[in-house]
Short mmCIF file of C-alpha atoms and ligand atoms in Angstrom, two decimals:
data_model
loop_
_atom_site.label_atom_id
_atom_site.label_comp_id
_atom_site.label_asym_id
_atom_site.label_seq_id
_atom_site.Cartn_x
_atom_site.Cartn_y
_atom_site.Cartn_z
CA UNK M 210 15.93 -8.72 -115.90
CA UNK M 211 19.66 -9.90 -114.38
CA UNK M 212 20.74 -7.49 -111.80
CA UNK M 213 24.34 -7.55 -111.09
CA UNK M 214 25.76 -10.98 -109.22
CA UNK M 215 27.58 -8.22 -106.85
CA UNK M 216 24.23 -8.60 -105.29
CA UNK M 217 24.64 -11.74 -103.84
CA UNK M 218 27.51 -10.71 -101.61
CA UNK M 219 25.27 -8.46 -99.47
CA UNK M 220 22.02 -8.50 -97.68
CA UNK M 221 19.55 -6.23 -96.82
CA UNK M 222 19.82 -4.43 -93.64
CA UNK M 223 18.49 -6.68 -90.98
CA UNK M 224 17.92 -3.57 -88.74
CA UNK M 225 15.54 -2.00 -91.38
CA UNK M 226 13.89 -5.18 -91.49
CA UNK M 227 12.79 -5.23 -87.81
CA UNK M 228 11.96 -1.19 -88.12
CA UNK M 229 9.81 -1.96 -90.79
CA UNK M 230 8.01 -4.67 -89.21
CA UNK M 231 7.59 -2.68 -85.97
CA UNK M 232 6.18 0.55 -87.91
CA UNK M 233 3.82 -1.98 -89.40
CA UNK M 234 2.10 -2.90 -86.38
CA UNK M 235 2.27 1.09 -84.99
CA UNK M 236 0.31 1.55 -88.15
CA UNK M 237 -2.31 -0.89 -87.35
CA UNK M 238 -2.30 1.29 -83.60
CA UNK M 239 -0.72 -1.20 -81.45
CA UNK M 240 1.88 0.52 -78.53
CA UNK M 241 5.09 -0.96 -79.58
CA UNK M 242 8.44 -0.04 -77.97
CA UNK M 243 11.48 0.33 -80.71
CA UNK M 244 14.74 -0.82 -79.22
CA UNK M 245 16.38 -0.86 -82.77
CA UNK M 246 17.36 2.25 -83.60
CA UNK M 247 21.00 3.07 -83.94
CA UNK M 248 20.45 6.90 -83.23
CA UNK M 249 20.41 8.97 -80.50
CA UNK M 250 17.07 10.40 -79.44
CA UNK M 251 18.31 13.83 -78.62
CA UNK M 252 18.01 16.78 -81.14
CA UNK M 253 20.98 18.48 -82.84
CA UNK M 254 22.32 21.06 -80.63
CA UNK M 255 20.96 24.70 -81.78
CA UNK M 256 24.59 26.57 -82.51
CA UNK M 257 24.88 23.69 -85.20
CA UNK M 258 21.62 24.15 -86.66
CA UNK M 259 21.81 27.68 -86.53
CA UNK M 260 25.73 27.30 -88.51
CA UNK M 261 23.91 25.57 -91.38
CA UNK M 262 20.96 27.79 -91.62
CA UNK M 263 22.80 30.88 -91.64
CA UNK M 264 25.26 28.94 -94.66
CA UNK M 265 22.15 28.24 -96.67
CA UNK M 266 21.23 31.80 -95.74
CA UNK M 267 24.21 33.18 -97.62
CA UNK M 268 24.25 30.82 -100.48
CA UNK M 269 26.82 28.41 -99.46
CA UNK M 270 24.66 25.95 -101.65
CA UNK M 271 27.82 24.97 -104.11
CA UNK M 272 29.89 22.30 -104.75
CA UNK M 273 32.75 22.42 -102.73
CA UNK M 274 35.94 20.61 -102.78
CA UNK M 275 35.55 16.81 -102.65
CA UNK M 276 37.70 16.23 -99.61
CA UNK M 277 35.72 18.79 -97.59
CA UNK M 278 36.17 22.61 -97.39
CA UNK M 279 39.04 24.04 -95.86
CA UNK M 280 37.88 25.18 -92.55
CA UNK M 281 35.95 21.57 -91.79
CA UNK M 282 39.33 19.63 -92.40
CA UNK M 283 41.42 22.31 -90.20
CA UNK M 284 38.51 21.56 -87.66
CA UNK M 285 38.92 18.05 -87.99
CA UNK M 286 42.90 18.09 -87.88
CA UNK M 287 42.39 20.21 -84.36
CA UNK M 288 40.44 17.85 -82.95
CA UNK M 289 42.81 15.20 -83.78
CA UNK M 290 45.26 16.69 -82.13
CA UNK M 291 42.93 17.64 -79.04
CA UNK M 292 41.13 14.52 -78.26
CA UNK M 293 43.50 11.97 -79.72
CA UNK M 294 47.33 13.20 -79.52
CA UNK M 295 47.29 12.71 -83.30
CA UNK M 296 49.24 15.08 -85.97
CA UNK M 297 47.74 15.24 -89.44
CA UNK M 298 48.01 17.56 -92.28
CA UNK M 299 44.54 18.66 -94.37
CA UNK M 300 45.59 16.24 -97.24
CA UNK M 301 45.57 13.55 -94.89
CA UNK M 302 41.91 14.30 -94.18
CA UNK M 303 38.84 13.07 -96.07
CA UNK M 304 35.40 14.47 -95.51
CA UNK M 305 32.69 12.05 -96.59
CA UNK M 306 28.89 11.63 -96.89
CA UNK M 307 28.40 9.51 -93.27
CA UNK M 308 31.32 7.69 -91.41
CA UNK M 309 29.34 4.95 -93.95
CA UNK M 310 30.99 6.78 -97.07
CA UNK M 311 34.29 7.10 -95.43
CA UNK M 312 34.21 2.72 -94.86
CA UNK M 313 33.27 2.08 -98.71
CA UNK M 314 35.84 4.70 -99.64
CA UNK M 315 38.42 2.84 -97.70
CA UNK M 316 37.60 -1.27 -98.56
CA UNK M 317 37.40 0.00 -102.26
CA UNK M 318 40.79 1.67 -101.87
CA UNK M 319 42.83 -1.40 -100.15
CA UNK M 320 41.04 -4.44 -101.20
CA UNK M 321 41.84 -6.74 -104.00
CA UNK M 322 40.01 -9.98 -104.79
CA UNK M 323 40.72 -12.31 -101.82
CA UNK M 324 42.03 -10.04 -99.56
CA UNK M 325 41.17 -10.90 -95.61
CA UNK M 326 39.87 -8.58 -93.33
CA UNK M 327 40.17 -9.20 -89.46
CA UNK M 328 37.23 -8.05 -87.39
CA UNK M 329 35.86 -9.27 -84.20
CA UNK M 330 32.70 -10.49 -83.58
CA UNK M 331 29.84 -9.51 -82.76
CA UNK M 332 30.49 -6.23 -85.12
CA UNK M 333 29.01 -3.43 -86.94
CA UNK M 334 25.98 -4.97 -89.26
CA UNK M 335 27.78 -2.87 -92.66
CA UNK M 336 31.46 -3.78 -92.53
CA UNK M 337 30.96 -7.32 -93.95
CA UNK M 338 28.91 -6.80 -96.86
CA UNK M 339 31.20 -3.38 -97.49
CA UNK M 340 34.36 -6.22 -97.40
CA UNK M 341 32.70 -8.29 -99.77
CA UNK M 342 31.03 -5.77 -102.65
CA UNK M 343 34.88 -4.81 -102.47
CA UNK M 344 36.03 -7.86 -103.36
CA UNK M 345 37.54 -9.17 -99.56
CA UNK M 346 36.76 -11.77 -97.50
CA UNK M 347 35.71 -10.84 -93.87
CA UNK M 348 37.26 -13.36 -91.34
CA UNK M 349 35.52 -13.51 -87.66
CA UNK M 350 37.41 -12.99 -84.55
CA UNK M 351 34.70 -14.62 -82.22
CA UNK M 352 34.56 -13.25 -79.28
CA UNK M 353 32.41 -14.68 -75.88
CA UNK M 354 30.28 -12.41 -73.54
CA UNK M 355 32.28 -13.97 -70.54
CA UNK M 356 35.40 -12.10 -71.44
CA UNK M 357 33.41 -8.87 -71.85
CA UNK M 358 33.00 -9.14 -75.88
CA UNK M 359 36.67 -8.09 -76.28
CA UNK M 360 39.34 -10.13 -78.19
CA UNK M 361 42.82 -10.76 -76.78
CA UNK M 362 46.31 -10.31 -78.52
CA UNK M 363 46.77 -14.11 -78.52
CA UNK M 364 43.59 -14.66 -80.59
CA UNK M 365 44.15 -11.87 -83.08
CA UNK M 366 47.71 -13.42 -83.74
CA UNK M 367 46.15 -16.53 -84.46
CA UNK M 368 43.92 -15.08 -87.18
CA UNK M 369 46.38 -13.28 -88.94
CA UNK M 370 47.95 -14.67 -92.34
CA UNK M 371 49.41 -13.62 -95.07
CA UNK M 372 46.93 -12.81 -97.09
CA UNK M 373 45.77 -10.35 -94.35
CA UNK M 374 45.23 -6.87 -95.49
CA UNK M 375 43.20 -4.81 -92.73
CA UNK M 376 42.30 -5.60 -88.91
CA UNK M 377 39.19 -3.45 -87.93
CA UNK M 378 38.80 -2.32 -84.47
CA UNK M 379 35.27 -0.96 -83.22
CA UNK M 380 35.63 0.48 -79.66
CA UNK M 381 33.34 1.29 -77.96
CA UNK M 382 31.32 -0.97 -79.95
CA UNK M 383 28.07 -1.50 -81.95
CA UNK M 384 26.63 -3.79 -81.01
CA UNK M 385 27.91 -4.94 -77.89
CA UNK M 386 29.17 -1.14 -75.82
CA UNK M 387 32.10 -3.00 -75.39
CA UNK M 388 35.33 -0.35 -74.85
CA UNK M 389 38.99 -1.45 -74.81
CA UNK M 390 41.01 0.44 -71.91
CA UNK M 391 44.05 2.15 -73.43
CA UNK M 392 46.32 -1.00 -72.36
CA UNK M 393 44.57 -3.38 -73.87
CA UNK M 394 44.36 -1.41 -76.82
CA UNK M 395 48.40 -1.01 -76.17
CA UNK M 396 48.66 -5.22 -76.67
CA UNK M 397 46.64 -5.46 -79.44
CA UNK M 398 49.18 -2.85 -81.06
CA UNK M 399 52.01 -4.82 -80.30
CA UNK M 400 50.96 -7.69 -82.14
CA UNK M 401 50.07 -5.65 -85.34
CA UNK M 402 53.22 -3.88 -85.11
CA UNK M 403 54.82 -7.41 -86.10
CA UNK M 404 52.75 -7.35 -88.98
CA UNK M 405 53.61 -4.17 -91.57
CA UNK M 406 52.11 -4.92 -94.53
CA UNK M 407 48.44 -4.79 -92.52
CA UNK M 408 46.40 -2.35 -92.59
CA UNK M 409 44.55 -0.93 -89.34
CA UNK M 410 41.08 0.61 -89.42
CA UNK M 411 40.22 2.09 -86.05
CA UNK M 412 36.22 3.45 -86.35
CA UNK M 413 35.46 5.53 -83.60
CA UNK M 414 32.14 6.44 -84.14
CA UNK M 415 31.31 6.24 -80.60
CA UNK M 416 34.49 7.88 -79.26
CA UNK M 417 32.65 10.28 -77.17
CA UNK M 418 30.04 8.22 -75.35
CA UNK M 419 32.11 5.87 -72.70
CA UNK M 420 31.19 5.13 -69.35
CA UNK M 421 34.46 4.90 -66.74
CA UNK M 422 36.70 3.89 -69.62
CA UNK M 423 39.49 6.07 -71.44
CA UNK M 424 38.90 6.21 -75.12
CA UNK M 425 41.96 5.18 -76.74
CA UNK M 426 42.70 4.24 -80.56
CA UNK M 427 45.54 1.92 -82.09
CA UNK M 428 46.93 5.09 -83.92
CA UNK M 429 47.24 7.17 -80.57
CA UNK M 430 48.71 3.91 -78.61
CA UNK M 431 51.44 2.70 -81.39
CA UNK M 432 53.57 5.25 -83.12
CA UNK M 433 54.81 1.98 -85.53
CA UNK M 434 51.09 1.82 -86.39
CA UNK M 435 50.26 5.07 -87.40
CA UNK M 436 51.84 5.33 -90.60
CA UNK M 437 49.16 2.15 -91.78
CA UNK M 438 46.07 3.45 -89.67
CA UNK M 439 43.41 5.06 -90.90
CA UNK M 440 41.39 6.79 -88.06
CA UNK M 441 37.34 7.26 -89.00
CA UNK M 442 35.04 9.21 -87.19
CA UNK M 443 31.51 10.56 -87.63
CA UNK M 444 29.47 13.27 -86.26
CA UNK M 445 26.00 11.20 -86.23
CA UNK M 446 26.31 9.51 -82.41
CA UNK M 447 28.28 12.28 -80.73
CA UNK M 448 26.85 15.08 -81.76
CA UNK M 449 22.78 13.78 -83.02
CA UNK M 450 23.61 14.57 -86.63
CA UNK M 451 22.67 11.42 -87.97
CA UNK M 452 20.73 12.54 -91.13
CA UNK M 453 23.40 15.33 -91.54
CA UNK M 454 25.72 12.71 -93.10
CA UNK M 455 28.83 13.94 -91.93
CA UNK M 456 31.57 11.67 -91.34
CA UNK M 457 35.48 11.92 -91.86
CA UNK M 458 39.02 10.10 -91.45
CA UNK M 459 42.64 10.87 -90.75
CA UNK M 460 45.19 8.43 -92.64
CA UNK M 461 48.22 7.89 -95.06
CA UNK M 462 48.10 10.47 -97.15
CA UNK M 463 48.42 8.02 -100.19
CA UNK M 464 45.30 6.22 -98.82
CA UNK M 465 43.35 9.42 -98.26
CA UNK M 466 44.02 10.28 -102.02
CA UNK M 467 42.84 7.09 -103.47
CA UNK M 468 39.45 7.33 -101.21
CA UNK M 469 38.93 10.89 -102.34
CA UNK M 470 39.35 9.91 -105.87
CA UNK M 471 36.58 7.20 -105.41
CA UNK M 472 34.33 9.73 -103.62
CA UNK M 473 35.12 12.45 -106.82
CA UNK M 474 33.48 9.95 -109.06
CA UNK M 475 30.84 9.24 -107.18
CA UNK M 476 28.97 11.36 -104.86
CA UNK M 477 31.99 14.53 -104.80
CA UNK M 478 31.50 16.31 -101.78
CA UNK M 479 29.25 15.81 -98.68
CA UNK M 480 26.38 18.29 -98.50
CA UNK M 481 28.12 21.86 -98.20
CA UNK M 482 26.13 23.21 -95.62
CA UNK M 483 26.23 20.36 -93.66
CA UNK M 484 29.62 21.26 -93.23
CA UNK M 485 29.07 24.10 -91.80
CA UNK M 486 27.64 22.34 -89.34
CA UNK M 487 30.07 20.08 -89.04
CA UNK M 488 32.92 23.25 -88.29
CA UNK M 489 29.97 24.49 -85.80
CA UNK M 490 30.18 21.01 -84.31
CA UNK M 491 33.86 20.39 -83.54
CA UNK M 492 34.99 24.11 -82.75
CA UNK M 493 31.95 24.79 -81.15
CA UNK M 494 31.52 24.67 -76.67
CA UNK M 495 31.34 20.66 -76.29
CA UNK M 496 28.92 21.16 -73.22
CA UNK M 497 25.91 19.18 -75.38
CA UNK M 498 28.20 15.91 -75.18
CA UNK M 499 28.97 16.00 -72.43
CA UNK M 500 25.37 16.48 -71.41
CA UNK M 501 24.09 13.69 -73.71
CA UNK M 502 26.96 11.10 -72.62
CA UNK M 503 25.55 11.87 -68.72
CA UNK M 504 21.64 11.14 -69.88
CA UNK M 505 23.04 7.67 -71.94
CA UNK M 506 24.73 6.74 -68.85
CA UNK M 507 21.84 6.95 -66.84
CA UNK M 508 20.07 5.38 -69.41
CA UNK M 509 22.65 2.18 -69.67
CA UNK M 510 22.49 2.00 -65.56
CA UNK M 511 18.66 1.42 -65.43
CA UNK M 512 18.70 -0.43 -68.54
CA UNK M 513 21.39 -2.86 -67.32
CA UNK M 514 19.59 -3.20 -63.67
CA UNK M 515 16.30 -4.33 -65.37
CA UNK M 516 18.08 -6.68 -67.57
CA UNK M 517 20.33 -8.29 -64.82
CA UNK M 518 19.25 -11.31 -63.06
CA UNK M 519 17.08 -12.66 -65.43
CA UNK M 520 17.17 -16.67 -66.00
CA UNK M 521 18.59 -18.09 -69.02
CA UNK M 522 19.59 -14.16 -70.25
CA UNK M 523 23.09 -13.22 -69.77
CA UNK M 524 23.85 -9.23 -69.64
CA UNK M 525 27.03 -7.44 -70.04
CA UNK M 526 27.32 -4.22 -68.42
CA UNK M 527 28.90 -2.01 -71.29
CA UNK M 528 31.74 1.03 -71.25
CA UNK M 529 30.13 2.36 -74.17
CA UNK M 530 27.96 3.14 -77.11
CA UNK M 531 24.33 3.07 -76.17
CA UNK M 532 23.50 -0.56 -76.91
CA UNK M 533 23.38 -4.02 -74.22
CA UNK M 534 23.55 -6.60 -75.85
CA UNK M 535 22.27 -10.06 -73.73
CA UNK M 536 23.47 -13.38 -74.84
CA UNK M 537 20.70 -15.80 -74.82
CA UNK M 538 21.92 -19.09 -75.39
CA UNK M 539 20.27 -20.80 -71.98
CA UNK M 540 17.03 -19.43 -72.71
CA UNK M 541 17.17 -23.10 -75.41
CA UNK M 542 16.45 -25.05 -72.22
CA UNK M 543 13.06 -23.12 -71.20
CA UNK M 544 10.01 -25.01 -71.75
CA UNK M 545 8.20 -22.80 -73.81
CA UNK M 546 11.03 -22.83 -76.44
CA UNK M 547 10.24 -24.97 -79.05
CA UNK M 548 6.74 -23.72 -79.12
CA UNK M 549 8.23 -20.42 -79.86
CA UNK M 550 10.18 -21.57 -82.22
CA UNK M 551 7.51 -23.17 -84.29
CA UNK M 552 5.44 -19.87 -83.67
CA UNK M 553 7.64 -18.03 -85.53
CA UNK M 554 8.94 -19.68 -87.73
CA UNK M 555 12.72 -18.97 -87.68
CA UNK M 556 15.89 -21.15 -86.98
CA UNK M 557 18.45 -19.19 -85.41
CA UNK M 558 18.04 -18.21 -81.63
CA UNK M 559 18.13 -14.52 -81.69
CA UNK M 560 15.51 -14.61 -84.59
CA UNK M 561 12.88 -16.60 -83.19
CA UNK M 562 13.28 -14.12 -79.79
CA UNK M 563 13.31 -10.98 -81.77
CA UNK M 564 10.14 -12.31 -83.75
CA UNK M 565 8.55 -13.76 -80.57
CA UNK M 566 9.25 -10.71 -78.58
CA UNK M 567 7.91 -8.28 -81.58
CA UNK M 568 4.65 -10.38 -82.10
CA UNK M 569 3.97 -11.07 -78.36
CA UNK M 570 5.00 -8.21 -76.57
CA UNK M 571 5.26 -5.50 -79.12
CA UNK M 572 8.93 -4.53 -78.03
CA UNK M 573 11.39 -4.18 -81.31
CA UNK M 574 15.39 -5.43 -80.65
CA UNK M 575 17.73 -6.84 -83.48
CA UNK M 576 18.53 -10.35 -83.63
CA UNK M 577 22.26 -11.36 -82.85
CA UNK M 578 22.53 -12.61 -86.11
CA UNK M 579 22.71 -9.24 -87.40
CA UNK M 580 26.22 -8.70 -85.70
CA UNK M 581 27.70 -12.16 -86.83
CA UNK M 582 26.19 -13.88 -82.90
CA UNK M 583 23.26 -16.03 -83.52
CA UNK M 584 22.88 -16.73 -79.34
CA UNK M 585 22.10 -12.88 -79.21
CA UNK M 586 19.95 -9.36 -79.30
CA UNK M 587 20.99 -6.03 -79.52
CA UNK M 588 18.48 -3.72 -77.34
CA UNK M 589 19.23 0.18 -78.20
CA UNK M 590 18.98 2.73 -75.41
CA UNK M 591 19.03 5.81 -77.07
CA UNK M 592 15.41 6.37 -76.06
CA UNK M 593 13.59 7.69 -72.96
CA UNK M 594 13.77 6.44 -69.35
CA UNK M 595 9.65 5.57 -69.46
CA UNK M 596 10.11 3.34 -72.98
CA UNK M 597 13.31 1.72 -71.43
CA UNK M 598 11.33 0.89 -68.46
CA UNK M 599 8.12 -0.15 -70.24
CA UNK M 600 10.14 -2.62 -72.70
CA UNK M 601 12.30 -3.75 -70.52
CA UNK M 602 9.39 -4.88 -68.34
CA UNK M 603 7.95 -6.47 -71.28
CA UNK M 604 11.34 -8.42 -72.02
CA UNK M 605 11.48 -9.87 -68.82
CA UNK M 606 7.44 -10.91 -68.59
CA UNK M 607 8.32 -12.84 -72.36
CA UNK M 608 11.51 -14.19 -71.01
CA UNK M 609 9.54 -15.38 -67.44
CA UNK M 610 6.58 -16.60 -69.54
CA UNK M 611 8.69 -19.09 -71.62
CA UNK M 612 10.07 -20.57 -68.36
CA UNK M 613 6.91 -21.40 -67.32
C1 LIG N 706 30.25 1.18 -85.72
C2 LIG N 706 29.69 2.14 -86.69
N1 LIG N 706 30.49 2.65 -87.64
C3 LIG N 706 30.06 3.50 -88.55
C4 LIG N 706 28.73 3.91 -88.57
C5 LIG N 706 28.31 4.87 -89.64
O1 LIG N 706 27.70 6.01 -89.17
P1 LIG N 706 27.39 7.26 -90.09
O2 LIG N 706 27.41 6.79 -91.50
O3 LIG N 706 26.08 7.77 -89.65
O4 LIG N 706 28.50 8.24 -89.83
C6 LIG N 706 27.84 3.39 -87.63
C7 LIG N 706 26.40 3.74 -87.66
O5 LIG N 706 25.56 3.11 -87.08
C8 LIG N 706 28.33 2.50 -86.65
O6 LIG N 706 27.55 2.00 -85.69
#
């Protein structure tokens, strides 16, 4: 049979990859510790449960509007204005199935064949092969763990041409927690402001979980932005509603049309009493943030102090998100490196460490690769304090071990 060729522009998930590799050995009963998850641990707060129950109780079980019902999107628009200083009007809303929806609704809507899309690197696993099935071509902004995974106005000027159509920015970041201050985020505007005919996509999935660092956005910092910024947001990391599938932007209204016309002819409307939730969420007492931000930043702390100091693994302390993500590119020079890389197998560096780590040590992280960094691994800490500590322990015993 001949699939479609479209297929050849993505790849499967690398991060399902390593999950199902990990729950392959926890089937055959061996103790492994999963780092790879990009969910938080904690449960969904009770008043949002109880919203959706009590919505399936009374039969909200229709099809509802494909851009979201009413009261989500007035939600939404209020917490625009609350957390980010941002004015929109419900039709420049979009409610979608996952912040995931909201990205494919977006490339779809902008791209033509050959458009460019600026992101830095490392970055989200999904927005490259979402550029490409769209017809774009992603180009890297390569950023270096010694200046703190960020990228600086001068390089993003560089990497701008004319066929440029969208710079993405991901702050606080997956993979690397790194979290732009509000002047930095200030410069980067100023360079895109020379630039109107691109496109900005700010995703700030992971707006609510910094550590010591404002959350800022390119729409909040550059009024000359804002008409050309679409702002997307999600309610799987802040609020544990990751299998809710609730995710939403704020944008030119033109641009919000043309995404809710995709989503119309193809999934409609995200699940209606998951929107109830969703309302439940964002008007609701944001105490259980708050809470879980305190337990991730505890989390990053000891994570980050059992990482540090370790020869031939370089750590960045991150602002945000709950990922670290060590650059490994010294670890080469260890003696037992070559052996490990016959062992398993691979070529790139972070592959033959996630593999090594998995088989030897029974600890599950995603190899750099993943993000668009081959020297690196992405360790997630959304899990208890005792697994942190146990596979973190195991990390450093495989990292010792090959120096020996
Ligand atoms: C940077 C980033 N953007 C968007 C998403 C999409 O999240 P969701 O579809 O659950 O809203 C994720 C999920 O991992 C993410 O890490």
């Amino acid at each position: 049979m001949e699939l479609a060729h479209r297929l050849s522009l993505i790849e499967p998930s690398p991060t399902l990859a390593i999950s199902a590799r990990a729950n392959e050995l926890k089937a055959e009963g061996k103790d492994i510790v999963g780092f790879g998850a990009g969910e938080p641990d904690f449960d969904t707060p009770q008043h949002i449960k109880d919203a959706a129950i009590e919505a399936i109780k009374s039969g909200f079980t229709k099809y509802t509007p494909v851009s979201g019902i009413p009261e989500l999107k007035k939600a939404i628009v209020q917490k625009f204005e609350r957390d980010n200083g941002l004015t929109f009007a419900p039709n420049q809303i979009l409610v979608s199935t996952g912040g995931k929806q909201v990205l494919y609704n977006f490339f779809l809507a902008v791209l033509n064949d050959g458009d460019e899309v600026v992101c830095p690197a490392p970055y989200w696993v999904s927005y490259k092969d979402i550029v490409s099935l769209a017809g774009g071509t992603i180009k890297l902004l390569h950023t270096s763990i010694e200046l703190g995974f960020k990228i600086t106005p001068h390089d993003l000027e560089k990497q701008i041409t004319p066929r440029t159509k969208v710079f993405i920015l991901n702050s606080p970041s997956n993979p690397t927690g790194a979290t732009y201050t509000p002047k930095e985020i200030h410069s980067i505007a100023k360079v895109l402001e020379k630039y109107p005919d691109v496109l900005v996509l700010t995703d700030d999935i992971y707006e609510k979980l910094t550590y010591g660092v404002e959350f800022s956005n390119l729409a909040t910092q550059s009024e000359v932005l804002r008409p050309r910024t679409i702002v997307v947001n999600g309610l799987s990391k802040a609020y544990a509603m990751t299998g809710w599938r609730l995710g939403y932007a704020g944008g030119p209204k033109e641009i919000i049309s043309a995404m809710d016309m995709l989503q119309g002819q193809s999934t409609s409307n995200a699940n209606s009493f998951a929107q109830k939730g969703g309302v439940a969420a964002l008007n609701g007492d944001q105490n259980c943030v708050d809470e879980m931000r305190a337990v991730f930043e505890k989390r990053r702390d000891l994570a980050f102090s059992l990482l540090d100091n370790l020869k031939g693994v370089k750590v960045f302390k991150p602002q945000g998100a709950f990922y670290l993500f060590p650059d490994i590119a010294d670890l080469k020079a260890a003696p037992g490196w070559e052996k490990l890389k016959q062992k398993t197998g691979e070529s790139d560096t972070g592959k033959i460490f996630s593999k090594g780590l998995l088989d030897e040590k029974l600890v599950a992280v995603v190899p750099g690769s993943a993000f668009g960094y081959e020297n690196g691994f992405r360790i997630s800490y959304a899990t208890s304090e005792v697994q942190i500590e146990k596979g973190l322990k195991r990390i450093r015993a495989f990292v010792e071990e090959l120096w020996k």
